[in-house]
C-alpha atoms as a printed R data frame, in Angstrom:
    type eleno elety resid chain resno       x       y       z
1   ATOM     1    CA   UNK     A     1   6.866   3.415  -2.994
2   ATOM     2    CA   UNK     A     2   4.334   4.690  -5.584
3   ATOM     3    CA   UNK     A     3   4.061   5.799  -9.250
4   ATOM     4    CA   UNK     A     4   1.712   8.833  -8.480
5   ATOM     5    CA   UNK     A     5  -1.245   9.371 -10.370
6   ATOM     6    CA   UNK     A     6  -2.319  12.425  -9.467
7   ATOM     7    CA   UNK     A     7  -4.576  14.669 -11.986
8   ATOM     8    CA   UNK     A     8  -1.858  16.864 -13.914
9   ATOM     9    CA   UNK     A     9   0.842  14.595 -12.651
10  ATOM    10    CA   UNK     A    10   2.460  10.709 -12.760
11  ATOM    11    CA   UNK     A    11   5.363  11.191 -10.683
12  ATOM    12    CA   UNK     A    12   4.228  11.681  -7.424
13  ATOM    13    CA   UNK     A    13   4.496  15.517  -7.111
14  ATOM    14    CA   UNK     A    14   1.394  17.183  -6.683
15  ATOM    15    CA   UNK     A    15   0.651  19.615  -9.784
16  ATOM    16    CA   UNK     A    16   1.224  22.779  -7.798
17  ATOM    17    CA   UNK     A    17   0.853  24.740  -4.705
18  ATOM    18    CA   UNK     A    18  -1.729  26.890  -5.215
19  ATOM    19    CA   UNK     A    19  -5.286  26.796  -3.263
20  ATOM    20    CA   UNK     A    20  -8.862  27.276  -4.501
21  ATOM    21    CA   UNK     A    21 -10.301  30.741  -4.982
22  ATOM    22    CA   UNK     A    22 -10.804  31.944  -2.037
23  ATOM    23    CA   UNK     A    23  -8.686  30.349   0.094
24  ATOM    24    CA   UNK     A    24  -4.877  31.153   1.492
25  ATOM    25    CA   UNK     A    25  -2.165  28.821  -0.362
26  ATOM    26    CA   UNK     A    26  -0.674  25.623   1.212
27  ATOM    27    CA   UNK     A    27   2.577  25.813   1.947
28  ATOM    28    CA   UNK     A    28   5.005  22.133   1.531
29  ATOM    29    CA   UNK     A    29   6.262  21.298   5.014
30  ATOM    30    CA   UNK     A    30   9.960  19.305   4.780
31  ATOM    31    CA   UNK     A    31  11.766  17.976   8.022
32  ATOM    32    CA   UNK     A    32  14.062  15.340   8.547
33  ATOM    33    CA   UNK     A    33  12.439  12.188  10.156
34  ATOM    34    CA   UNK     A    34  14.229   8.801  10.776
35  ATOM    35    CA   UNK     A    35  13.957   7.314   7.235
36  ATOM    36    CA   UNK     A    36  15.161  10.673   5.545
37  ATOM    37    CA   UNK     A    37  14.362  13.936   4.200
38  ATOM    38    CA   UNK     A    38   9.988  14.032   4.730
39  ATOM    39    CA   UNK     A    39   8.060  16.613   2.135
40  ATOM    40    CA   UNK     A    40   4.014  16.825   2.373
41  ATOM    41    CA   UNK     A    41   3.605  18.608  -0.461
42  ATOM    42    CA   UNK     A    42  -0.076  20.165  -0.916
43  ATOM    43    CA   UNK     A    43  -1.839  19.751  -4.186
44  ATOM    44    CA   UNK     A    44  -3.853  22.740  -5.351
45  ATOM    45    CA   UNK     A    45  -6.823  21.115  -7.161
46  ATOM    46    CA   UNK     A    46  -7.918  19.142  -3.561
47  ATOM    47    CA   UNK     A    47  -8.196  22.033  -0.695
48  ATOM    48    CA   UNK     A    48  -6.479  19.600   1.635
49  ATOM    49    CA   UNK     A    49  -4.798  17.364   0.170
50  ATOM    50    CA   UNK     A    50  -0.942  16.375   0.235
51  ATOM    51    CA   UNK     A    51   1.629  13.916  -1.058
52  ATOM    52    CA   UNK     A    52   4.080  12.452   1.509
53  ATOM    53    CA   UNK     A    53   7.384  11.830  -0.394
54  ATOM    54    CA   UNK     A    54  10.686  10.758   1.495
55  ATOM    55    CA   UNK     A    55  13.878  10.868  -0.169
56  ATOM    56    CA   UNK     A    56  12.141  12.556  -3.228
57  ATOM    57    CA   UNK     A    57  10.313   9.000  -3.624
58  ATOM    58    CA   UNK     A    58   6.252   9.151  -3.593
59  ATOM    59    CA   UNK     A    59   5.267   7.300  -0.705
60  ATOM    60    CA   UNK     A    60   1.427   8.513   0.225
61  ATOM    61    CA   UNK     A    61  -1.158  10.788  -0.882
62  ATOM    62    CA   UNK     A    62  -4.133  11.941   1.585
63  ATOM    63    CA   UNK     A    63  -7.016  14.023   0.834
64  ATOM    64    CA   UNK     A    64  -7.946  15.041   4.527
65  ATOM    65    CA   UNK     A    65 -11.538  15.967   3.186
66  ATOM    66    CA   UNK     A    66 -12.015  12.649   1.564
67  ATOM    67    CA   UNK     A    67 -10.124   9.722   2.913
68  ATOM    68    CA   UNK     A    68 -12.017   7.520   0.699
69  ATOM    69    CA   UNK     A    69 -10.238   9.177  -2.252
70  ATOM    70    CA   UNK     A    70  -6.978   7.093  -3.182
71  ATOM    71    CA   UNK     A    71  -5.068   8.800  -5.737
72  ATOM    72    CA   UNK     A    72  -2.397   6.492  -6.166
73  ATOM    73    CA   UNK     A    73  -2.966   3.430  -8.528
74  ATOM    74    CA   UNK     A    74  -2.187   0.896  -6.094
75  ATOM    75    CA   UNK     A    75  -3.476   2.291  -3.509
76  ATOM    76    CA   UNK     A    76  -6.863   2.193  -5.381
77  ATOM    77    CA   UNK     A    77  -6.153  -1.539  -6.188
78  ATOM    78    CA   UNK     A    78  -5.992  -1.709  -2.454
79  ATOM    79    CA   UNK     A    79  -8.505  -0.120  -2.022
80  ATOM    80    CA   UNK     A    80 -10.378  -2.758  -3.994
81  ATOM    81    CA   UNK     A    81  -8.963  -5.482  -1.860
82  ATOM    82    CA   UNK     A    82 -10.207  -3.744   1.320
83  ATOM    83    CA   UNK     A    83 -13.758  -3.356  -0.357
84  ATOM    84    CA   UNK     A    84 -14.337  -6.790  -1.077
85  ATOM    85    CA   UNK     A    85 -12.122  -8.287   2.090
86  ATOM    86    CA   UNK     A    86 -15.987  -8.816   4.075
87  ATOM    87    CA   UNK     A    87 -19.430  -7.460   2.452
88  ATOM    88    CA   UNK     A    88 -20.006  -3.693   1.951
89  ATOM    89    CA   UNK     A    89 -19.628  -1.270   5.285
90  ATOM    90    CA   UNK     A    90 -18.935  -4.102   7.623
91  ATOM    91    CA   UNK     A    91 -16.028  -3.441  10.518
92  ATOM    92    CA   UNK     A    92 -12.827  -5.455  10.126
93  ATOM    93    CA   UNK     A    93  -9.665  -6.291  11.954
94  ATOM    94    CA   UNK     A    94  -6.708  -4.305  10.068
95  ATOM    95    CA   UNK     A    95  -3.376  -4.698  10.292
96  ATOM    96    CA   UNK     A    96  -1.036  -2.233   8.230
97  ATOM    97    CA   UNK     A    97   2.630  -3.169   8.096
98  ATOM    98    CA   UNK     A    98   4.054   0.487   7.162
99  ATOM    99    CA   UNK     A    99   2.070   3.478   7.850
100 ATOM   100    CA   UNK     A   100   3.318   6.213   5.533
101 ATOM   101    CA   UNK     A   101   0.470   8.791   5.493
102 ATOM   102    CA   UNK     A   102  -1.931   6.407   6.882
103 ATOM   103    CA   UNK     A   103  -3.440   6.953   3.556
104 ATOM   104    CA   UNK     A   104  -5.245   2.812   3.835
105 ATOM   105    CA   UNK     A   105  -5.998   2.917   7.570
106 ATOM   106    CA   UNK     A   106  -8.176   6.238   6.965
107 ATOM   107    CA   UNK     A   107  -9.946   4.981   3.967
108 ATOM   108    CA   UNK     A   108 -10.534   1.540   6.062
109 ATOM   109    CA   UNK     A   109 -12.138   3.652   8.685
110 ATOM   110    CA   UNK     A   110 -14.024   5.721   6.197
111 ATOM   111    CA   UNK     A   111 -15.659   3.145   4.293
112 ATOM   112    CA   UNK     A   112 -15.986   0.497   7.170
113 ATOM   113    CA   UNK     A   113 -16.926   2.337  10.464
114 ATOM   114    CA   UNK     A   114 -16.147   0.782  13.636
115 ATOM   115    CA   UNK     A   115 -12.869  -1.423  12.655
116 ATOM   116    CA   UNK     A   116 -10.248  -1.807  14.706
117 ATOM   117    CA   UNK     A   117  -6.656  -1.047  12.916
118 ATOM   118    CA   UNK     A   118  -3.493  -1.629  13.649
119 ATOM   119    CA   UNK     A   119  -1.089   0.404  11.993
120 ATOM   120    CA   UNK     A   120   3.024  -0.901  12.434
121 ATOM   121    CA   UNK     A   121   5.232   2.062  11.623
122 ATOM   122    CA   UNK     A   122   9.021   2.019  12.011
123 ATOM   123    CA   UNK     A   123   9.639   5.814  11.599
124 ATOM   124    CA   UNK     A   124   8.500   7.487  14.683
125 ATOM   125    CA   UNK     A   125   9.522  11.008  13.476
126 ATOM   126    CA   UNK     A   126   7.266  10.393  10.439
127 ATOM   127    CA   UNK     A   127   4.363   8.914  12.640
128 ATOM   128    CA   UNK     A   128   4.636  12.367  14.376
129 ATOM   129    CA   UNK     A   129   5.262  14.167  12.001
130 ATOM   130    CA   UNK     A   130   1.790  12.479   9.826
131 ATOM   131    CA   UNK     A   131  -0.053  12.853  13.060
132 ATOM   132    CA   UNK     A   132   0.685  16.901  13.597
133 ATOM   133    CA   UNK     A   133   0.467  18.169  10.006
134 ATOM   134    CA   UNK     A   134  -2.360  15.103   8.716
135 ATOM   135    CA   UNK     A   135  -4.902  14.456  12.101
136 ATOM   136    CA   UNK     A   136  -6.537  11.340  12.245
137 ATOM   137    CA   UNK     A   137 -10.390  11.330  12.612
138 ATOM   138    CA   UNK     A   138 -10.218  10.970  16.499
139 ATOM   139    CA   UNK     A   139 -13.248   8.447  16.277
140 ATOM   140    CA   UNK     A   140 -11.025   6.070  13.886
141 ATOM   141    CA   UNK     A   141  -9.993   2.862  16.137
142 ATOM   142    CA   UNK     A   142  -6.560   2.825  14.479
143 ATOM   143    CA   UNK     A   143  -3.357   2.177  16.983
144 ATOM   144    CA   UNK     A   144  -0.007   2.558  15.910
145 ATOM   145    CA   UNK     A   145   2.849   1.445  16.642
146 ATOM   146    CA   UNK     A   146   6.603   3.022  16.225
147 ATOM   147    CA   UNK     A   147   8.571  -0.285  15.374
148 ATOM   148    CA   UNK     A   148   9.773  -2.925  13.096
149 ATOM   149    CA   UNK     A   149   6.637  -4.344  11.509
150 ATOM   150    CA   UNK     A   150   7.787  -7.844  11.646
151 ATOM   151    CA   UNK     A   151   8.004  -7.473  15.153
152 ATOM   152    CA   UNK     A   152   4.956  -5.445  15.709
153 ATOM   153    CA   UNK     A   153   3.124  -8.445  13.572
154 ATOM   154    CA   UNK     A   154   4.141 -10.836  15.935
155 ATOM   155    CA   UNK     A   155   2.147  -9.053  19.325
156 ATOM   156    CA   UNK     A   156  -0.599  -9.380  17.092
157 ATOM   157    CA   UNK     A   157  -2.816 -12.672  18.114
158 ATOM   158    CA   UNK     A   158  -3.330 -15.553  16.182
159 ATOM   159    CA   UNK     A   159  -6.528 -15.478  13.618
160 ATOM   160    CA   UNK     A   160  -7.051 -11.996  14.821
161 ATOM   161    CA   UNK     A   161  -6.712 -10.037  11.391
162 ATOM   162    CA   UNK     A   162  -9.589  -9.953   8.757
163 ATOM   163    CA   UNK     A   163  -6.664  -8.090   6.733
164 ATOM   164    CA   UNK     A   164  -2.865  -7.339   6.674
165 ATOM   165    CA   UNK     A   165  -1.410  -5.588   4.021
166 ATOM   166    CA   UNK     A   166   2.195  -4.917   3.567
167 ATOM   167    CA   UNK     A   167   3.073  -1.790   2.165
168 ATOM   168    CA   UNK     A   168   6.844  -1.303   3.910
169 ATOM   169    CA   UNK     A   169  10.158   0.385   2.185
170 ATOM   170    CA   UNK     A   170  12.499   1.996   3.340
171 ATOM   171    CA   UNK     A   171  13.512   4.459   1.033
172 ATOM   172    CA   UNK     A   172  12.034   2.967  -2.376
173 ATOM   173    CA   UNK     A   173  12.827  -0.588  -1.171
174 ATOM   174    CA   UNK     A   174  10.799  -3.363   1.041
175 ATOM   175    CA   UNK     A   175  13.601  -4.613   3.337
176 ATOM   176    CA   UNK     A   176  15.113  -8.048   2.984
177 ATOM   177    CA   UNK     A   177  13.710  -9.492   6.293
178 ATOM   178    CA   UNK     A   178  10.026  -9.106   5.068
179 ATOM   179    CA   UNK     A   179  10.420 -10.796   1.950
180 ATOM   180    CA   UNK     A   180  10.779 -14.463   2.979
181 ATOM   181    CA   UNK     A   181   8.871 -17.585   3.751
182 ATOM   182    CA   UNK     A   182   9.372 -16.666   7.466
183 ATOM   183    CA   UNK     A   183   7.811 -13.104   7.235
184 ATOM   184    CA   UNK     A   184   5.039 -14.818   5.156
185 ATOM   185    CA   UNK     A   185   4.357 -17.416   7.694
186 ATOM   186    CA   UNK     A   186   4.114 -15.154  10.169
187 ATOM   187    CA   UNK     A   187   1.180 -13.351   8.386
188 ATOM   188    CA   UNK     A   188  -0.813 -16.561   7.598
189 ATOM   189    CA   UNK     A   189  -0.375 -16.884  11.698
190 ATOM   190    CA   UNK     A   190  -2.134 -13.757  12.016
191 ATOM   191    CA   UNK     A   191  -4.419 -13.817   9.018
192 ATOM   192    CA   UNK     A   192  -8.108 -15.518  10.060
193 ATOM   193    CA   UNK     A   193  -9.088 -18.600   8.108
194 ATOM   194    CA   UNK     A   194 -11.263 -16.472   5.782
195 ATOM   195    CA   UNK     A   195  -9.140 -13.027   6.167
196 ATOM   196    CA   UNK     A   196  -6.837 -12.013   2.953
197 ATOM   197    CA   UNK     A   197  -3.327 -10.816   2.674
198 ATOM   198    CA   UNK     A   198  -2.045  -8.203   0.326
199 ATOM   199    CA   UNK     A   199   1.692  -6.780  -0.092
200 ATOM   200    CA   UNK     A   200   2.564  -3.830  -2.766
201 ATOM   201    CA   UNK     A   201   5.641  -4.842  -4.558
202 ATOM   202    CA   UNK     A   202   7.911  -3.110  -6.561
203 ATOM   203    CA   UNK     A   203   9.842  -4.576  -9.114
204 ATOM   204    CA   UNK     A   204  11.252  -3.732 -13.229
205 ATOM   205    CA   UNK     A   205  12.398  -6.469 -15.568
206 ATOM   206    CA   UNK     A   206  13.198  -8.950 -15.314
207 ATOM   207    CA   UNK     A   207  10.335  -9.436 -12.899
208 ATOM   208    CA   UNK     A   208  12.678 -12.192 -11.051
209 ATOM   209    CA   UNK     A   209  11.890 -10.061  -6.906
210 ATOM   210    CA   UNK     A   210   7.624 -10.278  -8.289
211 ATOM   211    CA   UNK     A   211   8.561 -13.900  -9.182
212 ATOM   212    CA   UNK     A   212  10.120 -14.913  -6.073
213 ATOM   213    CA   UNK     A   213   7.139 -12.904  -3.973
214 ATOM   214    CA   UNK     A   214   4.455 -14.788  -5.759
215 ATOM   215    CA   UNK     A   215   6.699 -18.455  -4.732
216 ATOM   216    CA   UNK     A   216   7.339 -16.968  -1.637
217 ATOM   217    CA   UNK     A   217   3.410 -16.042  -0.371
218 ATOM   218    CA   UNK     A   218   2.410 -19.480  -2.201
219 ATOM   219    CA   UNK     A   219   4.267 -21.850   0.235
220 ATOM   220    CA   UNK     A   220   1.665 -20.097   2.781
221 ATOM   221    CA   UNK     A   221  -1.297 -19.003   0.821
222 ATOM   222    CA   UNK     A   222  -3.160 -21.768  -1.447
223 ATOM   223    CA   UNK     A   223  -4.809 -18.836  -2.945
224 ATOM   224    CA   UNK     A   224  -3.492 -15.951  -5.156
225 ATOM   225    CA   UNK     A   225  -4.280 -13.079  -7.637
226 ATOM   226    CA   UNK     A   226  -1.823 -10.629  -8.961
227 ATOM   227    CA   UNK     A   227  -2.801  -7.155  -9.890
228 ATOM   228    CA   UNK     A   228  -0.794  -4.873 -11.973
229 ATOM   229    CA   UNK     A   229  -0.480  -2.186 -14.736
230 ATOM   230    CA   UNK     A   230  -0.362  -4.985 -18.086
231 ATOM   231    CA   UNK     A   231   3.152  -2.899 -19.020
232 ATOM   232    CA   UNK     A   232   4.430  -3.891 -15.561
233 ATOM   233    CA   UNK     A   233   3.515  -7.399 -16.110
234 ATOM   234    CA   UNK     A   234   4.921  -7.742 -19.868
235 ATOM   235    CA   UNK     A   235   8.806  -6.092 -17.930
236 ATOM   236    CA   UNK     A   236   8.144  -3.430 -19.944
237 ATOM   237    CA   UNK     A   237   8.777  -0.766 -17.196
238 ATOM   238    CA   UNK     A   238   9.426  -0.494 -13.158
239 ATOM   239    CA   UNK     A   239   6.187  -0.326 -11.240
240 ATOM   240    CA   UNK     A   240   3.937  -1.239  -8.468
241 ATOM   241    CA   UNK     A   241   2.052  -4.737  -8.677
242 ATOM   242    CA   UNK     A   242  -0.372  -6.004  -5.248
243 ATOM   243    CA   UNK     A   243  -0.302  -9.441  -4.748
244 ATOM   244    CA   UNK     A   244  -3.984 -11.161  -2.752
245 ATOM   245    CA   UNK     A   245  -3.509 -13.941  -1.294
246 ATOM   246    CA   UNK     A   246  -6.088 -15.871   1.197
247 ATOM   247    CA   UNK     A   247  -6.624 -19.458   2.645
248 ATOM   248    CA   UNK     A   248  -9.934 -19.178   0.886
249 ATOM   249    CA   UNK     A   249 -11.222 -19.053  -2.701
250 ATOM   250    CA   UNK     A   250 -10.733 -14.753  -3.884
251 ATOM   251    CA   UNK     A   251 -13.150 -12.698  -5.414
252 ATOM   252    CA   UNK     A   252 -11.036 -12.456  -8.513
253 ATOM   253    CA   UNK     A   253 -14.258 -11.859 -10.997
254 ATOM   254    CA   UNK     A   254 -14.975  -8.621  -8.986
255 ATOM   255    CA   UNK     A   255 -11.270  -7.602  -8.766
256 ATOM   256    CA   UNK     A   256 -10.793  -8.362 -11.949
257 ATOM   257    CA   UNK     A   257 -13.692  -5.730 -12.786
258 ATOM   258    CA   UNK     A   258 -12.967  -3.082 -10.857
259 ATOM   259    CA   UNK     A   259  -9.215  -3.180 -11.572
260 ATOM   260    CA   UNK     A   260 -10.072  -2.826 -15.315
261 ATOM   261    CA   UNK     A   261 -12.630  -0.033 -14.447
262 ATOM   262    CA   UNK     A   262  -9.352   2.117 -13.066
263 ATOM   263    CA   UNK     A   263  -8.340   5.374 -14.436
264 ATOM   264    CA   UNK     A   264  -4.922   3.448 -15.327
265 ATOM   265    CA   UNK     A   265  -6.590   0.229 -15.732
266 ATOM   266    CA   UNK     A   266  -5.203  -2.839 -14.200
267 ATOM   267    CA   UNK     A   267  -4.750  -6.925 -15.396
268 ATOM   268    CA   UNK     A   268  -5.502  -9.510 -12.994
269 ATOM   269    CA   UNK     A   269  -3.049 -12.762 -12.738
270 ATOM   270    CA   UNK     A   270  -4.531 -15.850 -11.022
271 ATOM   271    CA   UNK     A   271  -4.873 -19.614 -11.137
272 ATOM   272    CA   UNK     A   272  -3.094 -21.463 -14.052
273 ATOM   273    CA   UNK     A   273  -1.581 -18.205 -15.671
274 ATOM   274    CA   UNK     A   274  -0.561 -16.664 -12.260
275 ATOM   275    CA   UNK     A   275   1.947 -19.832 -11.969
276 ATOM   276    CA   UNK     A   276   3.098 -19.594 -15.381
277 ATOM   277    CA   UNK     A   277   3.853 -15.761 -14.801
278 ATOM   278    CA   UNK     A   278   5.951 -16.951 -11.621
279 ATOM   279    CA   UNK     A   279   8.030 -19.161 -14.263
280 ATOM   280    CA   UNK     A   280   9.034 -21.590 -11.251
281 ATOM   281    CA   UNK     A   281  10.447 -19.237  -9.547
282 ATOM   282    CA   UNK     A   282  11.949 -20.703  -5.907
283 ATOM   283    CA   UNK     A   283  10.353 -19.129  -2.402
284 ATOM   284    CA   UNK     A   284  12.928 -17.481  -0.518
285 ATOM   285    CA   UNK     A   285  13.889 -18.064   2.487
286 ATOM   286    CA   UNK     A   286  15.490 -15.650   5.557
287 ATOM   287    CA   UNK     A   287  19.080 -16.578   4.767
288 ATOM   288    CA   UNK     A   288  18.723 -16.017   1.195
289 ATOM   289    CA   UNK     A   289  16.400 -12.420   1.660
290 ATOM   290    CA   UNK     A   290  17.619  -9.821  -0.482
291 ATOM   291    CA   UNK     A   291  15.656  -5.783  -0.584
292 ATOM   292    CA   UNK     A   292  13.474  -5.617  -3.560
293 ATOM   293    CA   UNK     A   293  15.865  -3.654  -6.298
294 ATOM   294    CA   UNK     A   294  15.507  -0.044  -6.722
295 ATOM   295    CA   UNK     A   295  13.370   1.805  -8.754
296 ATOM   296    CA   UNK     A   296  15.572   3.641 -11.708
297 ATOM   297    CA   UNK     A   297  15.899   7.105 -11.066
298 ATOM   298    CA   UNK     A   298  13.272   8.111 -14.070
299 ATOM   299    CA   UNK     A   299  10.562   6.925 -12.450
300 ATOM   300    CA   UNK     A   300  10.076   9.599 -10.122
301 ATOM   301    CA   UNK     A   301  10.872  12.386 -12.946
């Protein structure tokens, strides 16, 4: 679930349908897949570019001609976790819990030839569906799979991952089962000792679902940094925040820089004030697991 950011637009629609001069007009494709009602709608100021929405909520955005372009603002923040996961260019192990447009998994393969993705997708209409209208670069090493990503993460080896990131709703909400200490321990299984984990959570005041993440990922993860539009972070609105977390020190001065150097700048939480923002919040646990709460229905207008 996303906040779009697109040039004439913030709320996930594209800011037309048009094409440049020259060239025939785009037309939006809509089909039913599994999770719902599936629109790739193209924008007019990128030749081929689209937005994925399901449900009417923004979900992806792929520029076919530049997978390295990330439109979405926290997509580019993980973007920024993927640049600075293992030094500039070099291949990495990738696992993506939720696929969408395969918006991360393309710009993983464009700016790091040579790694080898996994991609764990429940919706196997919408992987076809990506897959027909979006191709993948047929020399990317990404593999997906149609199927629950908690149990797609666990056919993935131990210490195999130099990367997971969690990017999974259904609808505009990350299901119950992977937001506990369970699901989390599961990715530290598959996370190397110097790999990094990062989820996109979605959350409004009064913060407590970003509160209970940050608990939750900390009983597995010594190390954490919290990245987020500053009005998300004060509960001043509903929004996106990624959460880093790694068995290893993080490169927060770096993050910190580049999230600030955003078109919609970000703030960085870590150390001393990152557990002050979680305001001992508890970790939760499987049999207490509830969906992250839905976004109000402005923030896609």
């Amino acid at each position: 679930m996303a906040r779009a950011r697109n040039k004439r637009s913030d709320d996930g629609r594209p800011a037309g349908r048009g094409a440049r001069r020259g060239q025939a007009a785009a037309e939006a494709v809509v089909e039913p897949v599994d999770g719902g009602l599936a629109e790739l709608l193209p924008d007019r100021e990128r030749a081929r570019a689209w937005t994925l929405l399901i449900d009417g909520a923004p979900q992806s955005y792929v520029d076919l001609d530049d997978p390295a372009y990330l439109s979405f603002e926290y997509q580019r923040r993980l973007g920024h976790v993927i640049d600075l996961v293992a030094p500039p260019g070099k291949p990495v192990h990738a696992v993506h819990l939720g696929g969408g447009a395969l918006t991360l998994a393309r710009y993983t393969a464009a700016t790091r030839p040579r790694s080898t993705q996994q991609v764990v997708e429940r919706d196997a209409a919408l992987v076809q569906l990506v897959r027909r209208e979006l191709p993948l670069d047929p020399n990317a090493r990404i593999r997906v799979r149609s199927t629950d990503a908690r149990e797609g993460l666990a056919k993935v080896p131990d210490d195999w991952a130099d990367l997971v990131i969690a990017d999974v709703f259904s609808g505009a909400r990350t299901p119950a089962h992977l937001t506990s200490v369970e699901f989390v321990a599961e990715v530290r299984r598959v996370v190397n000792s110097g790999g990094v984990y990062a989820a996109n959570l979605a959350d409004g005041p009064p913060l407590a679902h970003l509160r209970g993440q940050i608990a939750t990922v900390a009983a597995a993860f010594p190390e954490l940094a919290l990245v987020a539009d500053p009005t998300v972070l004060r509960g001043k609105r509903f929004g996106n925040a990624v959460l880093v977390a790694s068995g290893q020190p993080l490169p927060v001065a770096e993050l910190t820089r580049r999230a600030a150097s955003d078109p919609h700048p970000g703030r960085v939480e870590h150390g001393r004030q990152l557990t002050d923002f979680s305001g001992g919040a508890a970790p939760v646990t499987d049999a207490a697991a509830v969906a992250s709460p839905a976004p109000p229905p402005s923030v896609f207008r």
